[in-house]
């Protein structure tokens, strides 16, 4: 079945760039998404990328997609304490089904 | 900004009791999803509606879970009887249409604790 893998933790210093990585198995994915979840809250859509693109930039966020390797990354420039959260990678499997999520990466900000 | 409304925010119930969660999607969103998120995991799809019809409930434990969206607007997810392993966050999401680049707007969730 479909699988999305992420590392569980990432620790960065405030002001540095954070890079969160994700790999997926479903080659028919049409869209890939990054969601942010703060403690006790629902999921907030950060950004998404269409599978025929290899890069998308939105202010401090840069998404890179390597479709050949099925690898997705999210770069957060100038990481701030407010960026501390769990970041989920998700893909839509190319069909009308719901999303398949990874287990999430806890982003920890060091002062 | 339009939101997906969910209630209650928190629910504590004893095992073997019945529990229900409610979701009101963004107005005009035809597709509605219920996800379950166990602590430390990503959300997993339970059921998907297109208007009032169930599109996918293959991951819904039908012996105890039921979901309905009678008028194609708001939706209810029910568990009867609740088990200890059902403790989780239950998230509702909606989108204009399935397979869309709009993403899926999530509600704040209902955190269920079964004791």
GROMACS .gro file of C-alpha atoms in nm:
model
  226
    1UNK     CA    1   0.000   0.000   0.000
    2UNK     CA    2   0.091   0.365   0.002
    3UNK     CA    3   0.356   0.471   0.249
    4UNK     CA    4   0.497   0.808   0.355
    5UNK     CA    5   0.812   0.820   0.568
    6UNK     CA    6   0.957   1.107   0.771
    7UNK     CA    7   1.219   1.135   1.040
    8UNK     CA    8   1.060   1.191   1.379
    9UNK     CA    9   1.264   1.481   1.513
   10UNK     CA   10   1.463   1.778   1.384
   11UNK     CA   11   1.643   2.024   1.611
   12UNK     CA   12   1.768   2.358   1.477
   13UNK     CA   13   1.893   2.685   1.620
   14UNK     CA   14   1.672   2.991   1.599
   15UNK     CA   15   1.759   3.186   1.284
   16UNK     CA   16   1.899   2.884   1.098
   17UNK     CA   17   1.723   2.706   0.813
   18UNK     CA   18   1.523   2.390   0.882
   19UNK     CA   19   1.499   2.115   0.623
   20UNK     CA   20   1.236   1.848   0.677
   21UNK     CA   21   1.252   1.547   0.450
   22UNK     CA   22   0.989   1.299   0.333
   23UNK     CA   23   0.985   0.996   0.107
   24UNK     CA   24   0.678   0.836  -0.045
   25UNK     CA   25   0.606   0.524  -0.243
   26UNK     CA   26   0.301   0.604  -0.457
   27UNK     CA   27   0.426   0.711  -0.799
   28UNK     CA   28   0.076   0.819  -0.903
   29UNK     CA   29   0.062   1.102  -0.648
   30UNK     CA   30  -0.072   1.414  -0.814
   31UNK     CA   31  -0.020   1.657  -0.529
   32UNK     CA   32   0.206   1.651  -0.227
   33UNK     CA   33   0.136   1.859   0.079
   34UNK     CA   34   0.298   1.993   0.392
   35UNK     CA   35   0.080   2.045   0.697
   36UNK     CA   36   0.170   2.201   1.033
   37UNK     CA   37   0.017   2.090   1.362
   38UNK     CA   38   0.064   2.281   1.684
   39UNK     CA   39  -0.004   2.109   2.019
   40UNK     CA   40  -0.368   2.014   2.061
   41UNK     CA   41  -0.470   2.173   1.732
   42UNK     CA   42  -0.586   2.055   1.393
   43UNK     CA   43  -0.374   2.055   1.081
   44UNK     CA   44  -0.290   2.374   0.898
   45UNK     CA   45  -0.207   2.353   0.529
   46UNK     CA   46   0.131   2.520   0.475
   47UNK     CA   47   0.193   2.456   0.109
   48UNK     CA   48   0.153   2.201  -0.165
   49UNK     CA   49   0.327   2.113  -0.488
   50UNK     CA   50   0.195   1.961  -0.808
   51UNK     CA   51   0.383   1.651  -0.914
   52UNK     CA   52   0.505   1.802  -1.242
   53UNK     CA   53   0.691   2.076  -1.054
   54UNK     CA   54   1.030   2.038  -0.888
   55UNK     CA   55   1.030   2.350  -0.673
   56UNK     CA   56   0.788   2.591  -0.516
   57UNK     CA   57   0.872   2.893  -0.301
   58UNK     CA   58   0.633   3.080  -0.074
   59UNK     CA   59   0.794   3.346   0.148
   60UNK     CA   60   1.011   3.155   0.400
   61UNK     CA   61   0.903   2.816   0.270
   62UNK     CA   62   1.068   2.627  -0.015
   63UNK     CA   63   0.941   2.289  -0.131
   64UNK     CA   64   1.165   2.065  -0.339
   65UNK     CA   65   1.032   1.757  -0.518
   66UNK     CA   66   1.248   1.483  -0.669
   67UNK     CA   67   0.987   1.271  -0.842
   68UNK     CA   68   1.240   1.015  -0.963
   69UNK     CA   69   1.353   0.941  -0.606
   70UNK     CA   70   1.004   1.009  -0.460
   71UNK     CA   71   1.161   1.257  -0.220
   72UNK     CA   72   0.998   1.575  -0.091
   73UNK     CA   73   1.153   1.837   0.133
   74UNK     CA   74   1.038   2.149   0.313
   75UNK     CA   75   1.290   2.422   0.387
   76UNK     CA   76   1.199   2.690   0.640
   77UNK     CA   77   1.433   2.988   0.622
   78UNK     CA   78   1.519   3.193   0.933
   79UNK     CA   79   1.346   2.948   1.168
   80UNK     CA   80   1.160   3.117   1.454
   81UNK     CA   81   1.024   2.988   1.785
   82UNK     CA   82   0.673   3.005   1.637
   83UNK     CA   83   0.776   2.743   1.385
   84UNK     CA   84   0.798   2.485   1.663
   85UNK     CA   85   0.535   2.222   1.571
   86UNK     CA   86   0.487   1.885   1.404
   87UNK     CA   87   0.516   1.892   1.027
   88UNK     CA   88   0.332   1.630   0.822
   89UNK     CA   89   0.405   1.530   0.468
   90UNK     CA   90   0.102   1.396   0.277
   91UNK     CA   91   0.017   1.273  -0.070
   92UNK     CA   92  -0.314   1.221  -0.244
   93UNK     CA   93  -0.238   0.902  -0.434
   94UNK     CA   94  -0.338   1.053  -0.765
   95UNK     CA   95  -0.702   0.972  -0.713
   96UNK     CA   96  -1.014   1.094  -0.539
   97UNK     CA   97  -0.923   0.937  -0.208
   98UNK     CA   98  -0.818   1.112   0.106
   99UNK     CA   99  -0.460   1.191   0.192
  100UNK     CA  100  -0.194   0.951   0.317
  101UNK     CA  101   0.015   1.112   0.588
  102UNK     CA  102   0.358   1.046   0.730
  103UNK     CA  103   0.401   1.017   1.107
  104UNK     CA  104   0.518   1.375   1.132
  105UNK     CA  105   0.848   1.546   1.214
  106UNK     CA  106   0.876   1.732   1.545
  107UNK     CA  107   1.064   2.055   1.479
  108UNK     CA  108   1.247   2.169   1.792
  109UNK     CA  109   1.390   2.520   1.805
  110UNK     CA  110   1.695   2.587   2.019
  111UNK     CA  111   1.748   2.947   2.138
  112UNK     CA  112  -1.179   3.305   0.708
  113UNK     CA  113  -1.406   3.000   0.665
  114UNK     CA  114  -1.346   2.714   0.905
  115UNK     CA  115  -1.443   2.353   0.955
  116UNK     CA  116  -1.633   2.338   1.283
  117UNK     CA  117  -1.611   2.034   1.511
  118UNK     CA  118  -1.768   1.959   1.846
  119UNK     CA  119  -1.714   1.869   2.116
  120UNK     CA  120  -1.354   1.981   2.152
  121UNK     CA  121  -1.284   1.718   2.417
  122UNK     CA  122  -1.475   1.407   2.519
  123UNK     CA  123  -1.411   1.160   2.798
  124UNK     CA  124  -1.619   0.846   2.797
  125UNK     CA  125  -1.619   0.510   2.967
  126UNK     CA  126  -1.552   0.201   2.761
  127UNK     CA  127  -1.864   0.032   2.625
  128UNK     CA  128  -2.047   0.367   2.611
  129UNK     CA  129  -2.164   0.535   2.292
  130UNK     CA  130  -2.002   0.859   2.173
  131UNK     CA  131  -2.072   1.091   1.880
  132UNK     CA  132  -1.876   1.368   1.711
  133UNK     CA  133  -2.013   1.641   1.488
  134UNK     CA  134  -1.857   1.824   1.194
  135UNK     CA  135  -1.978   2.121   0.991
  136UNK     CA  136  -1.765   2.166   0.679
  137UNK     CA  137  -1.694   2.490   0.497
  138UNK     CA  138  -2.003   2.604   0.311
  139UNK     CA  139  -2.008   2.466  -0.043
  140UNK     CA  140  -1.751   2.194   0.020
  141UNK     CA  141  -1.890   1.877  -0.135
  142UNK     CA  142  -1.623   1.641  -0.003
  143UNK     CA  143  -1.596   1.562   0.368
  144UNK     CA  144  -1.347   1.336   0.542
  145UNK     CA  145  -1.316   1.189   0.889
  146UNK     CA  146  -0.963   1.104   1.004
  147UNK     CA  147  -0.836   0.943   1.323
  148UNK     CA  148  -0.501   1.051   1.465
  149UNK     CA  149  -0.354   0.832   1.735
  150UNK     CA  150  -0.097   1.006   1.956
  151UNK     CA  151   0.241   1.013   1.784
  152UNK     CA  152   0.101   0.913   1.444
  153UNK     CA  153  -0.020   1.087   1.133
  154UNK     CA  154  -0.392   1.107   1.058
  155UNK     CA  155  -0.551   0.802   0.898
  156UNK     CA  156  -0.859   0.821   0.680
  157UNK     CA  157  -1.172   0.660   0.824
  158UNK     CA  158  -1.442   0.767   0.579
  159UNK     CA  159  -1.491   0.997   0.282
  160UNK     CA  160  -1.821   1.151   0.171
  161UNK     CA  161  -1.908   1.310  -0.161
  162UNK     CA  162  -2.221   1.511  -0.082
  163UNK     CA  163  -2.438   1.265   0.113
  164UNK     CA  164  -2.282   0.949  -0.030
  165UNK     CA  165  -2.002   0.743   0.119
  166UNK     CA  166  -1.715   0.721  -0.131
  167UNK     CA  167  -1.469   0.526   0.081
  168UNK     CA  168  -1.520   0.363   0.420
  169UNK     CA  169  -1.277   0.077   0.374
  170UNK     CA  170  -1.079   0.175   0.686
  171UNK     CA  171  -1.384   0.233   0.907
  172UNK     CA  172  -1.431  -0.041   1.173
  173UNK     CA  173  -1.792  -0.097   1.083
  174UNK     CA  174  -1.869  -0.325   1.376
  175UNK     CA  175  -1.858  -0.023   1.606
  176UNK     CA  176  -1.816   0.292   1.396
  177UNK     CA  177  -2.079   0.460   1.181
  178UNK     CA  178  -2.083   0.786   0.989
  179UNK     CA  179  -2.357   0.979   0.819
  180UNK     CA  180  -2.404   1.299   0.622
  181UNK     CA  181  -2.775   1.289   0.562
  182UNK     CA  182  -2.826   1.620   0.383
  183UNK     CA  183  -2.481   1.642   0.235
  184UNK     CA  184  -2.378   1.920   0.470
  185UNK     CA  185  -2.282   1.842   0.829
  186UNK     CA  186  -2.176   1.498   0.942
  187UNK     CA  187  -2.179   1.279   1.251
  188UNK     CA  188  -1.931   1.006   1.344
  189UNK     CA  189  -2.048   0.758   1.607
  190UNK     CA  190  -1.869   0.491   1.807
  191UNK     CA  191  -2.070   0.228   1.990
  192UNK     CA  192  -1.940   0.071   2.205
  193UNK     CA  193  -1.622   0.269   2.267
  194UNK     CA  194  -1.304   0.075   2.344
  195UNK     CA  195  -0.984   0.189   2.516
  196UNK     CA  196  -0.798   0.175   2.183
  197UNK     CA  197  -1.034   0.434   2.035
  198UNK     CA  198  -0.865   0.709   2.236
  199UNK     CA  199  -0.738   0.948   1.970
  200UNK     CA  200  -0.796   1.283   1.799
  201UNK     CA  201  -1.080   1.266   1.547
  202UNK     CA  202  -1.032   1.519   1.270
  203UNK     CA  203  -1.282   1.632   1.012
  204UNK     CA  204  -1.170   1.787   0.684
  205UNK     CA  205  -1.348   1.924   0.381
  206UNK     CA  206  -1.261   2.030   0.029
  207UNK     CA  207  -1.441   2.176  -0.271
  208UNK     CA  208  -1.394   1.851  -0.459
  209UNK     CA  209  -1.194   1.536  -0.430
  210UNK     CA  210  -0.858   1.510  -0.604
  211UNK     CA  211  -0.803   1.882  -0.586
  212UNK     CA  212  -0.508   2.111  -0.553
  213UNK     CA  213  -0.692   2.316  -0.294
  214UNK     CA  214  -0.581   2.087  -0.020
  215UNK     CA  215  -0.810   1.989   0.257
  216UNK     CA  216  -0.915   2.225   0.535
  217UNK     CA  217  -0.909   2.055   0.872
  218UNK     CA  218  -1.111   2.133   1.180
  219UNK     CA  219  -0.952   2.159   1.525
  220UNK     CA  220  -1.056   1.803   1.606
  221UNK     CA  221  -1.226   1.621   1.890
  222UNK     CA  222  -0.991   1.460   2.139
  223UNK     CA  223  -1.150   1.141   2.270
  224UNK     CA  224  -1.031   0.969   2.586
  225UNK     CA  225  -1.183   0.633   2.669
  226UNK     CA  226  -1.141   0.525   3.031
   0.00000   0.00000   0.00000
